[in-house]
Amino acid sequence: MNFDRGDDPRTLPPDEAFVALGNETRIEILRALQNADRPLAFSELRNRVGVDDPGRFNYHLGKLTGHFVRKSDDGYAPRTAGTRIIEAVLSGAVTDAPVLEPTRLDAPCPYCGADVEVSYREERLLTRCTGCPGSFAGSDTSLAPFGTIALFDLPPVGLEDRSPRDILDTAFRWTHLEYLTLAAGICPRCSGTVEHSVTVCENHEASETHLCEYCNGRFAVDATANCTTCPRYLRGIPSVFLISKTEVSRFLTDHGINPANPSWDRAPPAVMNYDEDVSKTDPFEVRLTFEIDRDELTVAADDTLSIVAVERRDATPEI
Ligand SMILES: [Zn+2]
Ligand SMILES: [Zn+2]
Ligand SMILES: [Zn+2]
């Protein structure tokens, strides 16, 4: 469905939005409005921002009014777009470029159970296995070296007041919740429509001790969720996009794993460590078999990650 935006002054093309925000005073105006618990009159807002010249202040405020700031009889208040700007500024600017040196944790690798090691730089948490090749290796090995299990995007604020173990749990849960939203076909950043696709390594050959030399991955099939509106995309193994499907979700829940709030110790071994079988190529179909406590679930998915078949085999209860 398309909406005619007409001449609504609240809408702003992206390039004009960047121009409107390219000034420290304007960011301070948004911050002052965000910190206020009520709309602010012109003079009070100007005092809080600390600008003496009313004419200059009015000029900057005028650039924000409409798209980022709402003006009413009560005064000025932030619109949602203004609040989002402040969220972005605060999530990145709490500390200056924090770094976490490689730290070994009492947390298991989902593939081999050895301890994982975490490190953080440039807004990414690297989770690496100390005992096996992990999930993939990047062409840039400084970013994703041998043993990489996952590379989580995490804003600097995610490290504040948290131990390395808490940082791992936070990054994992935060990313997982993004996957759940993406799996529902909705972009967690902008609410736009998300498209899923898969790529397949044609010459795949990997083992417990070696990644594939062609794709540098443990698995042949890789999945991507792309927002059709904003730049948000996430790449990962297909299973992480399938957790929200009823059958997978039920399988996890039946084994004491909460798919809405999973823990690192329990969920990744169940979800990331699966058997993969590219059973058909035209049309494409991949079969993933998960195992928990000897119970198995096989899920067949197509090239948009829609489930086309499910089979569950519970182990016979021991007498
Ligand atoms: Zn491992
Ligand atoms: Zn491969
Ligand atoms: Zn989006």
PDB file of C-alpha atoms and ligand atoms in Angstrom:
ATOM      1  CA  MET A   1       0.000   0.000   0.000  1.00  0.00           C
ATOM      2  CA  ASN A   2       1.303   3.448  -0.857  1.00  0.00           C
ATOM      3  CA  PHE A   3       0.438   6.599   1.022  1.00  0.00           C
ATOM      4  CA  ASP A   4       0.498   9.941  -0.714  1.00  0.00           C
ATOM      5  CA  ARG A   5       2.705  12.115   1.477  1.00  0.00           C
ATOM      6  CA  GLY A   6       1.573  15.244  -0.367  1.00  0.00           C
ATOM      7  CA  ASP A   7       2.932  18.480   1.015  1.00  0.00           C
ATOM      8  CA  ASP A   8       3.054  17.365   4.638  1.00  0.00           C
ATOM      9  CA  PRO A   9       5.846  19.501   6.172  1.00  0.00           C
ATOM     10  CA  ARG A  10       6.654  16.724   8.623  1.00  0.00           C
ATOM     11  CA  THR A  11       8.130  14.516   5.910  1.00  0.00           C
ATOM     12  CA  LEU A  12      11.701  15.204   4.877  1.00  0.00           C
ATOM     13  CA  PRO A  13      13.904  13.625   2.198  1.00  0.00           C
ATOM     14  CA  PRO A  14      16.976  11.890   3.758  1.00  0.00           C
ATOM     15  CA  ASP A  15      19.509  14.383   2.389  1.00  0.00           C
ATOM     16  CA  GLU A  16      17.579  17.320   3.854  1.00  0.00           C
ATOM     17  CA  ALA A  17      17.239  15.441   7.160  1.00  0.00           C
ATOM     18  CA  PHE A  18      21.035  15.149   7.390  1.00  0.00           C
ATOM     19  CA  VAL A  19      21.427  18.855   6.674  1.00  0.00           C
ATOM     20  CA  ALA A  20      18.846  19.692   9.355  1.00  0.00           C
ATOM     21  CA  LEU A  21      20.842  17.692  11.929  1.00  0.00           C
ATOM     22  CA  GLY A  22      24.332  18.801  10.930  1.00  0.00           C
ATOM     23  CA  ASN A  23      24.764  21.255  13.760  1.00  0.00           C
ATOM     24  CA  GLU A  24      25.648  20.841  17.420  1.00  0.00           C
ATOM     25  CA  THR A  25      23.036  23.348  18.644  1.00  0.00           C
ATOM     26  CA  ARG A  26      20.262  21.368  16.945  1.00  0.00           C
ATOM     27  CA  ILE A  27      21.374  18.124  18.591  1.00  0.00           C
ATOM     28  CA  GLU A  28      21.438  19.988  21.929  1.00  0.00           C
ATOM     29  CA  ILE A  29      17.892  21.234  21.271  1.00  0.00           C
ATOM     30  CA  LEU A  30      16.694  17.661  20.685  1.00  0.00           C
ATOM     31  CA  ARG A  31      18.506  16.483  23.799  1.00  0.00           C
ATOM     32  CA  ALA A  32      16.966  19.256  25.946  1.00  0.00           C
ATOM     33  CA  LEU A  33      13.481  18.446  24.676  1.00  0.00           C
ATOM     34  CA  GLN A  34      14.070  14.738  25.292  1.00  0.00           C
ATOM     35  CA  ASN A  35      15.144  15.389  28.893  1.00  0.00           C
ATOM     36  CA  ALA A  36      12.099  17.568  29.603  1.00  0.00           C
ATOM     37  CA  ASP A  37       8.990  15.913  30.997  1.00  0.00           C
ATOM     38  CA  ARG A  38       6.673  18.413  29.305  1.00  0.00           C
ATOM     39  CA  PRO A  39       6.625  20.719  26.277  1.00  0.00           C
ATOM     40  CA  LEU A  40       8.954  23.715  26.689  1.00  0.00           C
ATOM     41  CA  ALA A  41       8.257  27.348  25.784  1.00  0.00           C
ATOM     42  CA  PHE A  42      10.711  29.066  23.426  1.00  0.00           C
ATOM     43  CA  SER A  43      12.550  31.052  26.115  1.00  0.00           C
ATOM     44  CA  GLU A  44      12.836  28.129  28.531  1.00  0.00           C
ATOM     45  CA  LEU A  45      14.142  25.852  25.778  1.00  0.00           C
ATOM     46  CA  ARG A  46      16.676  28.517  24.737  1.00  0.00           C
ATOM     47  CA  ASN A  47      17.870  28.858  28.355  1.00  0.00           C
ATOM     48  CA  ARG A  48      18.283  25.106  28.738  1.00  0.00           C
ATOM     49  CA  VAL A  49      20.323  24.863  25.542  1.00  0.00           C
ATOM     50  CA  GLY A  50      22.334  27.900  26.610  1.00  0.00           C
ATOM     51  CA  VAL A  51      22.138  30.091  23.500  1.00  0.00           C
ATOM     52  CA  ASP A  52      22.045  33.856  24.212  1.00  0.00           C
ATOM     53  CA  ASP A  53      21.051  35.106  20.778  1.00  0.00           C
ATOM     54  CA  PRO A  54      17.256  34.574  20.274  1.00  0.00           C
ATOM     55  CA  GLY A  55      17.516  35.138  16.514  1.00  0.00           C
ATOM     56  CA  ARG A  56      20.236  32.525  16.046  1.00  0.00           C
ATOM     57  CA  PHE A  57      18.378  30.103  18.338  1.00  0.00           C
ATOM     58  CA  ASN A  58      15.134  30.612  16.420  1.00  0.00           C
ATOM     59  CA  TYR A  59      16.945  29.841  13.171  1.00  0.00           C
ATOM     60  CA  HIS A  60      18.202  26.468  14.448  1.00  0.00           C
ATOM     61  CA  LEU A  61      14.901  25.551  16.103  1.00  0.00           C
ATOM     62  CA  GLY A  62      13.118  26.358  12.856  1.00  0.00           C
ATOM     63  CA  LYS A  63      15.241  23.787  11.004  1.00  0.00           C
ATOM     64  CA  LEU A  64      13.977  21.075  13.362  1.00  0.00           C
ATOM     65  CA  THR A  65      10.353  22.110  13.718  1.00  0.00           C
ATOM     66  CA  GLY A  66       8.053  19.933  11.667  1.00  0.00           C
ATOM     67  CA  HIS A  67       9.906  16.676  11.108  1.00  0.00           C
ATOM     68  CA  PHE A  68      11.877  16.377  14.361  1.00  0.00           C
ATOM     69  CA  VAL A  69      10.093  18.767  16.739  1.00  0.00           C
ATOM     70  CA  ARG A  70       6.384  19.377  17.281  1.00  0.00           C
ATOM     71  CA  LYS A  71       5.192  22.899  18.088  1.00  0.00           C
ATOM     72  CA  SER A  72       1.860  23.308  19.871  1.00  0.00           C
ATOM     73  CA  ASP A  73       0.185  25.906  22.093  1.00  0.00           C
ATOM     74  CA  ASP A  74       1.962  24.272  25.072  1.00  0.00           C
ATOM     75  CA  GLY A  75       5.397  24.692  23.547  1.00  0.00           C
ATOM     76  CA  TYR A  76       7.972  22.495  21.814  1.00  0.00           C
ATOM     77  CA  ALA A  77       8.246  18.709  22.197  1.00  0.00           C
ATOM     78  CA  PRO A  78      10.204  16.026  20.314  1.00  0.00           C
ATOM     79  CA  ARG A  79       8.491  14.040  17.573  1.00  0.00           C
ATOM     80  CA  THR A  80       9.318  10.322  17.211  1.00  0.00           C
ATOM     81  CA  ALA A  81      11.970  11.093  14.560  1.00  0.00           C
ATOM     82  CA  GLY A  82      13.668  13.489  17.010  1.00  0.00           C
ATOM     83  CA  THR A  83      13.601  10.913  19.796  1.00  0.00           C
ATOM     84  CA  ARG A  84      15.154   8.311  17.475  1.00  0.00           C
ATOM     85  CA  ILE A  85      18.041  10.677  16.744  1.00  0.00           C
ATOM     86  CA  ILE A  86      18.742  11.106  20.447  1.00  0.00           C
ATOM     87  CA  GLU A  87      18.518   7.323  20.980  1.00  0.00           C
ATOM     88  CA  ALA A  88      21.141   6.841  18.278  1.00  0.00           C
ATOM     89  CA  VAL A  89      23.399   9.547  19.715  1.00  0.00           C
ATOM     90  CA  LEU A  90      23.159   8.232  23.291  1.00  0.00           C
ATOM     91  CA  SER A  91      23.629   4.550  22.396  1.00  0.00           C
ATOM     92  CA  GLY A  92      26.923   5.350  20.675  1.00  0.00           C
ATOM     93  CA  ALA A  93      28.322   8.154  22.758  1.00  0.00           C
ATOM     94  CA  VAL A  94      28.195   6.935  26.332  1.00  0.00           C
ATOM     95  CA  THR A  95      31.850   5.962  26.328  1.00  0.00           C
ATOM     96  CA  ASP A  96      34.518   6.679  23.790  1.00  0.00           C
ATOM     97  CA  ALA A  97      35.386   3.600  21.719  1.00  0.00           C
ATOM     98  CA  PRO A  98      35.537   0.999  24.504  1.00  0.00           C
ATOM     99  CA  VAL A  99      37.675  -2.075  23.909  1.00  0.00           C
ATOM    100  CA  LEU A 100      37.490  -5.464  25.624  1.00  0.00           C
ATOM    101  CA  GLU A 101      40.642  -7.541  25.252  1.00  0.00           C
ATOM    102  CA  PRO A 102      40.151 -11.291  24.594  1.00  0.00           C
ATOM    103  CA  THR A 103      38.663 -12.800  27.751  1.00  0.00           C
ATOM    104  CA  ARG A 104      38.073 -16.521  28.298  1.00  0.00           C
ATOM    105  CA  LEU A 105      34.706 -17.305  29.872  1.00  0.00           C
ATOM    106  CA  ASP A 106      33.093 -20.251  31.585  1.00  0.00           C
ATOM    107  CA  ALA A 107      30.577 -20.417  28.728  1.00  0.00           C
ATOM    108  CA  PRO A 108      30.356 -23.308  26.254  1.00  0.00           C
ATOM    109  CA  CYS A 109      30.934 -23.363  22.517  1.00  0.00           C
ATOM    110  CA  PRO A 110      27.683 -24.567  20.898  1.00  0.00           C
ATOM    111  CA  TYR A 111      29.628 -27.019  18.720  1.00  0.00           C
ATOM    112  CA  CYS A 112      32.294 -28.626  20.934  1.00  0.00           C
ATOM    113  CA  GLY A 113      31.554 -27.423  24.473  1.00  0.00           C
ATOM    114  CA  ALA A 114      34.999 -25.831  24.989  1.00  0.00           C
ATOM    115  CA  ASP A 115      35.208 -22.417  26.652  1.00  0.00           C
ATOM    116  CA  VAL A 116      34.465 -19.390  24.496  1.00  0.00           C
ATOM    117  CA  GLU A 117      36.500 -16.216  24.425  1.00  0.00           C
ATOM    118  CA  VAL A 118      34.974 -12.769  23.884  1.00  0.00           C
ATOM    119  CA  SER A 119      36.552  -9.525  22.725  1.00  0.00           C
ATOM    120  CA  TYR A 120      35.102  -6.162  21.726  1.00  0.00           C
ATOM    121  CA  ARG A 121      36.239  -3.457  19.372  1.00  0.00           C
ATOM    122  CA  GLU A 122      34.607  -1.130  16.858  1.00  0.00           C
ATOM    123  CA  GLU A 123      31.096  -1.868  18.137  1.00  0.00           C
ATOM    124  CA  ARG A 124      31.367  -5.604  17.604  1.00  0.00           C
ATOM    125  CA  LEU A 125      31.575  -8.432  20.100  1.00  0.00           C
ATOM    126  CA  LEU A 126      33.586 -11.336  18.739  1.00  0.00           C
ATOM    127  CA  THR A 127      32.695 -14.715  20.260  1.00  0.00           C
ATOM    128  CA  ARG A 128      35.359 -17.304  19.536  1.00  0.00           C
ATOM    129  CA  CYS A 129      35.832 -20.947  20.450  1.00  0.00           C
ATOM    130  CA  THR A 130      39.096 -21.984  22.123  1.00  0.00           C
ATOM    131  CA  GLY A 131      38.726 -25.586  20.909  1.00  0.00           C
ATOM    132  CA  CYS A 132      37.225 -25.787  17.404  1.00  0.00           C
ATOM    133  CA  PRO A 133      36.873 -23.800  14.143  1.00  0.00           C
ATOM    134  CA  GLY A 134      33.524 -22.296  15.232  1.00  0.00           C
ATOM    135  CA  SER A 135      30.988 -21.205  12.587  1.00  0.00           C
ATOM    136  CA  PHE A 136      32.954 -19.257  10.005  1.00  0.00           C
ATOM    137  CA  ALA A 137      36.113 -17.310   9.308  1.00  0.00           C
ATOM    138  CA  GLY A 138      36.174 -13.947   7.604  1.00  0.00           C
ATOM    139  CA  SER A 139      38.348 -12.989   4.658  1.00  0.00           C
ATOM    140  CA  ASP A 140      39.544 -10.330   7.104  1.00  0.00           C
ATOM    141  CA  THR A 141      40.857 -12.575   9.877  1.00  0.00           C
ATOM    142  CA  SER A 142      41.372  -9.670  12.255  1.00  0.00           C
ATOM    143  CA  LEU A 143      37.590  -9.282  12.224  1.00  0.00           C
ATOM    144  CA  ALA A 144      36.583 -12.960  12.212  1.00  0.00           C
ATOM    145  CA  PRO A 145      39.609 -15.166  13.019  1.00  0.00           C
ATOM    146  CA  PHE A 146      39.775 -18.966  13.238  1.00  0.00           C
ATOM    147  CA  GLY A 147      37.227 -20.156  15.818  1.00  0.00           C
ATOM    148  CA  THR A 148      34.667 -17.401  15.274  1.00  0.00           C
ATOM    149  CA  ILE A 149      31.258 -18.523  16.515  1.00  0.00           C
ATOM    150  CA  ALA A 150      29.453 -15.214  16.127  1.00  0.00           C
ATOM    151  CA  LEU A 151      30.119 -11.544  15.572  1.00  0.00           C
ATOM    152  CA  PHE A 152      27.471  -9.512  17.392  1.00  0.00           C
ATOM    153  CA  ASP A 153      26.793  -5.849  16.662  1.00  0.00           C
ATOM    154  CA  LEU A 154      26.636  -4.131  20.044  1.00  0.00           C
ATOM    155  CA  PRO A 155      26.620  -0.386  20.750  1.00  0.00           C
ATOM    156  CA  PRO A 156      29.189   0.798  23.328  1.00  0.00           C
ATOM    157  CA  VAL A 157      26.458   1.287  25.932  1.00  0.00           C
ATOM    158  CA  GLY A 158      26.005  -2.511  25.931  1.00  0.00           C
ATOM    159  CA  LEU A 159      29.301  -2.815  27.834  1.00  0.00           C
ATOM    160  CA  GLU A 160      28.411  -0.366  30.599  1.00  0.00           C
ATOM    161  CA  ASP A 161      28.340  -1.837  34.111  1.00  0.00           C
ATOM    162  CA  ARG A 162      28.480  -5.393  32.766  1.00  0.00           C
ATOM    163  CA  SER A 163      30.974  -8.193  33.298  1.00  0.00           C
ATOM    164  CA  PRO A 164      32.363  -9.944  30.180  1.00  0.00           C
ATOM    165  CA  ARG A 165      29.948 -12.832  30.813  1.00  0.00           C
ATOM    166  CA  ASP A 166      27.003 -10.392  31.083  1.00  0.00           C
ATOM    167  CA  ILE A 167      28.179  -8.672  27.886  1.00  0.00           C
ATOM    168  CA  LEU A 168      28.044 -12.024  26.047  1.00  0.00           C
ATOM    169  CA  ASP A 169      24.526 -12.752  27.352  1.00  0.00           C
ATOM    170  CA  THR A 170      23.388  -9.222  26.480  1.00  0.00           C
ATOM    171  CA  ALA A 171      24.788  -9.296  22.941  1.00  0.00           C
ATOM    172  CA  PHE A 172      23.360 -12.753  22.325  1.00  0.00           C
ATOM    173  CA  ARG A 173      19.849 -11.954  23.629  1.00  0.00           C
ATOM    174  CA  TRP A 174      19.712  -8.556  21.960  1.00  0.00           C
ATOM    175  CA  THR A 175      20.701 -10.009  18.586  1.00  0.00           C
ATOM    176  CA  HIS A 176      18.385 -12.970  19.055  1.00  0.00           C
ATOM    177  CA  LEU A 177      15.431 -10.640  19.599  1.00  0.00           C
ATOM    178  CA  GLU A 178      16.359  -8.854  16.380  1.00  0.00           C
ATOM    179  CA  TYR A 179      16.349 -12.206  14.581  1.00  0.00           C
ATOM    180  CA  LEU A 180      12.874 -12.907  15.951  1.00  0.00           C
ATOM    181  CA  THR A 181      11.545  -9.622  14.564  1.00  0.00           C
ATOM    182  CA  LEU A 182      13.298 -10.162  11.242  1.00  0.00           C
ATOM    183  CA  ALA A 183      11.947 -13.715  11.111  1.00  0.00           C
ATOM    184  CA  ALA A 184       8.455 -12.244  11.361  1.00  0.00           C
ATOM    185  CA  GLY A 185       9.220 -10.264   8.194  1.00  0.00           C
ATOM    186  CA  ILE A 186       9.461  -6.932  10.045  1.00  0.00           C
ATOM    187  CA  CYS A 187      12.537  -4.707  10.283  1.00  0.00           C
ATOM    188  CA  PRO A 188      13.439  -4.092  13.968  1.00  0.00           C
ATOM    189  CA  ARG A 189      14.918  -0.697  13.082  1.00  0.00           C
ATOM    190  CA  CYS A 190      12.285   0.899  10.842  1.00  0.00           C
ATOM    191  CA  SER A 191       9.277  -1.529  10.777  1.00  0.00           C
ATOM    192  CA  GLY A 192       9.654  -1.919   7.009  1.00  0.00           C
ATOM    193  CA  THR A 193       9.279  -5.177   5.086  1.00  0.00           C
ATOM    194  CA  VAL A 194      12.088  -7.746   5.271  1.00  0.00           C
ATOM    195  CA  GLU A 195      13.090 -10.198   2.549  1.00  0.00           C
ATOM    196  CA  HIS A 196      14.899 -13.454   3.267  1.00  0.00           C
ATOM    197  CA  SER A 197      17.265 -15.189   0.902  1.00  0.00           C
ATOM    198  CA  VAL A 198      19.837 -17.981   1.054  1.00  0.00           C
ATOM    199  CA  THR A 199      23.209 -18.608  -0.541  1.00  0.00           C
ATOM    200  CA  VAL A 200      24.615 -22.095  -1.033  1.00  0.00           C
ATOM    201  CA  CYS A 201      28.224 -23.221  -1.309  1.00  0.00           C
ATOM    202  CA  GLU A 202      28.283 -25.616  -4.271  1.00  0.00           C
ATOM    203  CA  ASN A 203      31.570 -27.323  -3.330  1.00  0.00           C
ATOM    204  CA  HIS A 204      31.015 -27.513   0.376  1.00  0.00           C
ATOM    205  CA  GLU A 205      33.265 -29.697   2.477  1.00  0.00           C
ATOM    206  CA  ALA A 206      33.622 -29.110   6.218  1.00  0.00           C
ATOM    207  CA  SER A 207      34.170 -31.227   9.329  1.00  0.00           C
ATOM    208  CA  GLU A 208      34.369 -30.860  13.102  1.00  0.00           C
ATOM    209  CA  THR A 209      37.977 -29.738  12.740  1.00  0.00           C
ATOM    210  CA  HIS A 210      37.960 -27.852   9.407  1.00  0.00           C
ATOM    211  CA  LEU A 211      35.832 -25.161   7.860  1.00  0.00           C
ATOM    212  CA  CYS A 212      35.078 -25.387   4.135  1.00  0.00           C
ATOM    213  CA  GLU A 213      37.940 -23.968   2.089  1.00  0.00           C
ATOM    214  CA  TYR A 214      35.527 -22.546  -0.500  1.00  0.00           C
ATOM    215  CA  CYS A 215      33.080 -20.628   1.704  1.00  0.00           C
ATOM    216  CA  ASN A 216      35.038 -20.474   5.004  1.00  0.00           C
ATOM    217  CA  GLY A 217      31.935 -21.787   6.760  1.00  0.00           C
ATOM    218  CA  ARG A 218      30.803 -24.762   8.814  1.00  0.00           C
ATOM    219  CA  PHE A 219      27.521 -24.955   6.907  1.00  0.00           C
ATOM    220  CA  ALA A 220      26.865 -24.791   3.162  1.00  0.00           C
ATOM    221  CA  VAL A 221      23.714 -22.703   3.455  1.00  0.00           C
ATOM    222  CA  ASP A 222      23.836 -19.131   4.656  1.00  0.00           C
ATOM    223  CA  ALA A 223      20.787 -16.919   5.156  1.00  0.00           C
ATOM    224  CA  THR A 224      20.299 -13.166   4.897  1.00  0.00           C
ATOM    225  CA  ALA A 225      17.453 -10.923   6.010  1.00  0.00           C
ATOM    226  CA  ASN A 226      17.376  -7.589   4.200  1.00  0.00           C
ATOM    227  CA  CYS A 227      15.167  -4.638   5.008  1.00  0.00           C
ATOM    228  CA  THR A 228      13.656  -3.268   1.803  1.00  0.00           C
ATOM    229  CA  THR A 229      13.567   0.264   3.274  1.00  0.00           C
ATOM    230  CA  CYS A 230      16.552   0.961   5.541  1.00  0.00           C
ATOM    231  CA  PRO A 231      20.139  -0.408   5.500  1.00  0.00           C
ATOM    232  CA  ARG A 232      19.468  -3.009   8.211  1.00  0.00           C
ATOM    233  CA  TYR A 233      20.400  -6.536   7.261  1.00  0.00           C
ATOM    234  CA  LEU A 234      21.498  -9.569   9.193  1.00  0.00           C
ATOM    235  CA  ARG A 235      23.345 -12.556   7.907  1.00  0.00           C
ATOM    236  CA  GLY A 236      23.498 -15.866   9.713  1.00  0.00           C
ATOM    237  CA  ILE A 237      22.903 -19.565   9.619  1.00  0.00           C
ATOM    238  CA  PRO A 238      19.302 -20.353   8.582  1.00  0.00           C
ATOM    239  CA  SER A 239      18.314 -21.846  11.935  1.00  0.00           C
ATOM    240  CA  VAL A 240      18.464 -18.535  13.778  1.00  0.00           C
ATOM    241  CA  PHE A 241      15.721 -17.222  11.494  1.00  0.00           C
ATOM    242  CA  LEU A 242      13.554 -20.299  12.078  1.00  0.00           C
ATOM    243  CA  ILE A 243      13.256 -20.095  15.870  1.00  0.00           C
ATOM    244  CA  SER A 244       9.989 -18.172  15.718  1.00  0.00           C
ATOM    245  CA  LYS A 245       8.311 -20.889  13.643  1.00  0.00           C
ATOM    246  CA  THR A 246       5.763 -22.725  15.741  1.00  0.00           C
ATOM    247  CA  GLU A 247       7.272 -26.206  15.363  1.00  0.00           C
ATOM    248  CA  VAL A 248      10.812 -25.086  16.211  1.00  0.00           C
ATOM    249  CA  SER A 249       9.612 -22.907  19.051  1.00  0.00           C
ATOM    250  CA  ARG A 250       7.596 -25.810  20.515  1.00  0.00           C
ATOM    251  CA  PHE A 251      10.569 -28.187  20.232  1.00  0.00           C
ATOM    252  CA  LEU A 252      12.722 -25.741  22.201  1.00  0.00           C
ATOM    253  CA  THR A 253      10.041 -25.031  24.796  1.00  0.00           C
ATOM    254  CA  ASP A 254       9.433 -28.768  25.332  1.00  0.00           C
ATOM    255  CA  HIS A 255      13.100 -29.047  26.289  1.00  0.00           C
ATOM    256  CA  GLY A 256      13.134 -26.164  28.716  1.00  0.00           C
ATOM    257  CA  ILE A 257      14.536 -23.524  26.352  1.00  0.00           C
ATOM    258  CA  ASN A 258      12.628 -20.259  26.247  1.00  0.00           C
ATOM    259  CA  PRO A 259      12.795 -18.991  22.634  1.00  0.00           C
ATOM    260  CA  ALA A 260      11.748 -15.505  23.754  1.00  0.00           C
ATOM    261  CA  ASN A 261      14.541 -15.123  26.312  1.00  0.00           C
ATOM    262  CA  PRO A 262      17.194 -17.770  25.666  1.00  0.00           C
ATOM    263  CA  SER A 263      20.413 -18.291  27.605  1.00  0.00           C
ATOM    264  CA  TRP A 264      23.794 -18.724  25.956  1.00  0.00           C
ATOM    265  CA  ASP A 265      24.416 -22.015  27.771  1.00  0.00           C
ATOM    266  CA  ARG A 266      21.296 -23.779  26.468  1.00  0.00           C
ATOM    267  CA  ALA A 267      20.007 -22.225  23.253  1.00  0.00           C
ATOM    268  CA  PRO A 268      23.032 -22.050  20.896  1.00  0.00           C
ATOM    269  CA  PRO A 269      23.933 -25.765  21.307  1.00  0.00           C
ATOM    270  CA  ALA A 270      20.331 -26.636  20.379  1.00  0.00           C
ATOM    271  CA  VAL A 271      19.852 -24.106  17.583  1.00  0.00           C
ATOM    272  CA  MET A 272      23.290 -23.625  16.004  1.00  0.00           C
ATOM    273  CA  ASN A 273      24.608 -27.189  16.111  1.00  0.00           C
ATOM    274  CA  TYR A 274      22.418 -28.989  13.569  1.00  0.00           C
ATOM    275  CA  ASP A 275      22.811 -31.487  10.729  1.00  0.00           C
ATOM    276  CA  GLU A 276      22.400 -29.896   7.331  1.00  0.00           C
ATOM    277  CA  ASP A 277      21.236 -31.564   4.129  1.00  0.00           C
ATOM    278  CA  VAL A 278      20.684 -29.652   0.893  1.00  0.00           C
ATOM    279  CA  SER A 279      18.060 -32.129  -0.265  1.00  0.00           C
ATOM    280  CA  LYS A 280      16.855 -30.349  -3.410  1.00  0.00           C
ATOM    281  CA  THR A 281      18.286 -27.658  -5.606  1.00  0.00           C
ATOM    282  CA  ASP A 282      15.410 -26.968  -8.001  1.00  0.00           C
ATOM    283  CA  PRO A 283      13.323 -25.842  -6.255  1.00  0.00           C
ATOM    284  CA  PHE A 284      15.776 -25.318  -3.446  1.00  0.00           C
ATOM    285  CA  GLU A 285      15.208 -27.101  -0.150  1.00  0.00           C
ATOM    286  CA  VAL A 286      17.473 -27.477   2.873  1.00  0.00           C
ATOM    287  CA  ARG A 287      16.751 -29.877   5.716  1.00  0.00           C
ATOM    288  CA  LEU A 288      18.022 -28.969   9.179  1.00  0.00           C
ATOM    289  CA  THR A 289      17.928 -31.585  11.925  1.00  0.00           C
ATOM    290  CA  PHE A 290      18.112 -30.384  15.517  1.00  0.00           C
ATOM    291  CA  GLU A 291      18.742 -32.695  18.449  1.00  0.00           C
ATOM    292  CA  ILE A 292      18.081 -32.091  22.135  1.00  0.00           C
ATOM    293  CA  ASP A 293      18.286 -34.890  24.714  1.00  0.00           C
ATOM    294  CA  ARG A 294      18.168 -37.473  21.866  1.00  0.00           C
ATOM    295  CA  ASP A 295      14.877 -36.065  20.536  1.00  0.00           C
ATOM    296  CA  GLU A 296      15.086 -34.858  16.937  1.00  0.00           C
ATOM    297  CA  LEU A 297      13.322 -32.276  14.825  1.00  0.00           C
ATOM    298  CA  THR A 298      13.862 -32.044  11.070  1.00  0.00           C
ATOM    299  CA  VAL A 299      12.721 -28.869   9.345  1.00  0.00           C
ATOM    300  CA  ALA A 300      12.778 -28.425   5.563  1.00  0.00           C
ATOM    301  CA  ALA A 301      12.884 -24.811   4.352  1.00  0.00           C
ATOM    302  CA  ASP A 302      12.827 -23.207   0.903  1.00  0.00           C
ATOM    303  CA  ASP A 303      15.000 -20.374  -0.428  1.00  0.00           C
ATOM    304  CA  THR A 304      12.938 -17.738   1.412  1.00  0.00           C
ATOM    305  CA  LEU A 305      13.177 -19.708   4.679  1.00  0.00           C
ATOM    306  CA  SER A 306       9.517 -20.716   4.585  1.00  0.00           C
ATOM    307  CA  ILE A 307       9.048 -24.117   6.189  1.00  0.00           C
ATOM    308  CA  VAL A 308       7.855 -26.726   3.688  1.00  0.00           C
ATOM    309  CA  ALA A 309       7.993 -29.859   5.885  1.00  0.00           C
ATOM    310  CA  VAL A 310       8.511 -30.827   9.524  1.00  0.00           C
ATOM    311  CA  GLU A 311       9.212 -34.154  11.143  1.00  0.00           C
ATOM    312  CA  ARG A 312       9.692 -34.755  14.851  1.00  0.00           C
ATOM    313  CA  ARG A 313      11.091 -37.963  16.320  1.00  0.00           C
ATOM    314  CA  ASP A 314      11.096 -38.172  20.097  1.00  0.00           C
ATOM    315  CA  ALA A 315      13.321 -40.842  21.608  1.00  0.00           C
ATOM    316  CA  THR A 316      11.421 -43.702  23.172  1.00  0.00           C
ATOM    317  CA  PRO A 317      11.161 -43.024  26.912  1.00  0.00           C
ATOM    318  CA  GLU A 318      13.511 -45.269  28.851  1.00  0.00           C
ATOM    319  CA  ILE A 319      11.873 -47.722  31.228  1.00  0.00           C
TER     320      ILE A 319
HETATM  321 ZN    ZN B   1      34.024 -25.144  19.677  1.00  0.00          ZN
HETATM  322 ZN    ZN B   2      31.537 -24.351   1.570  1.00  0.00          ZN
HETATM  323 ZN    ZN B   3      14.426  -1.190   8.060  1.00  0.00          ZN
END
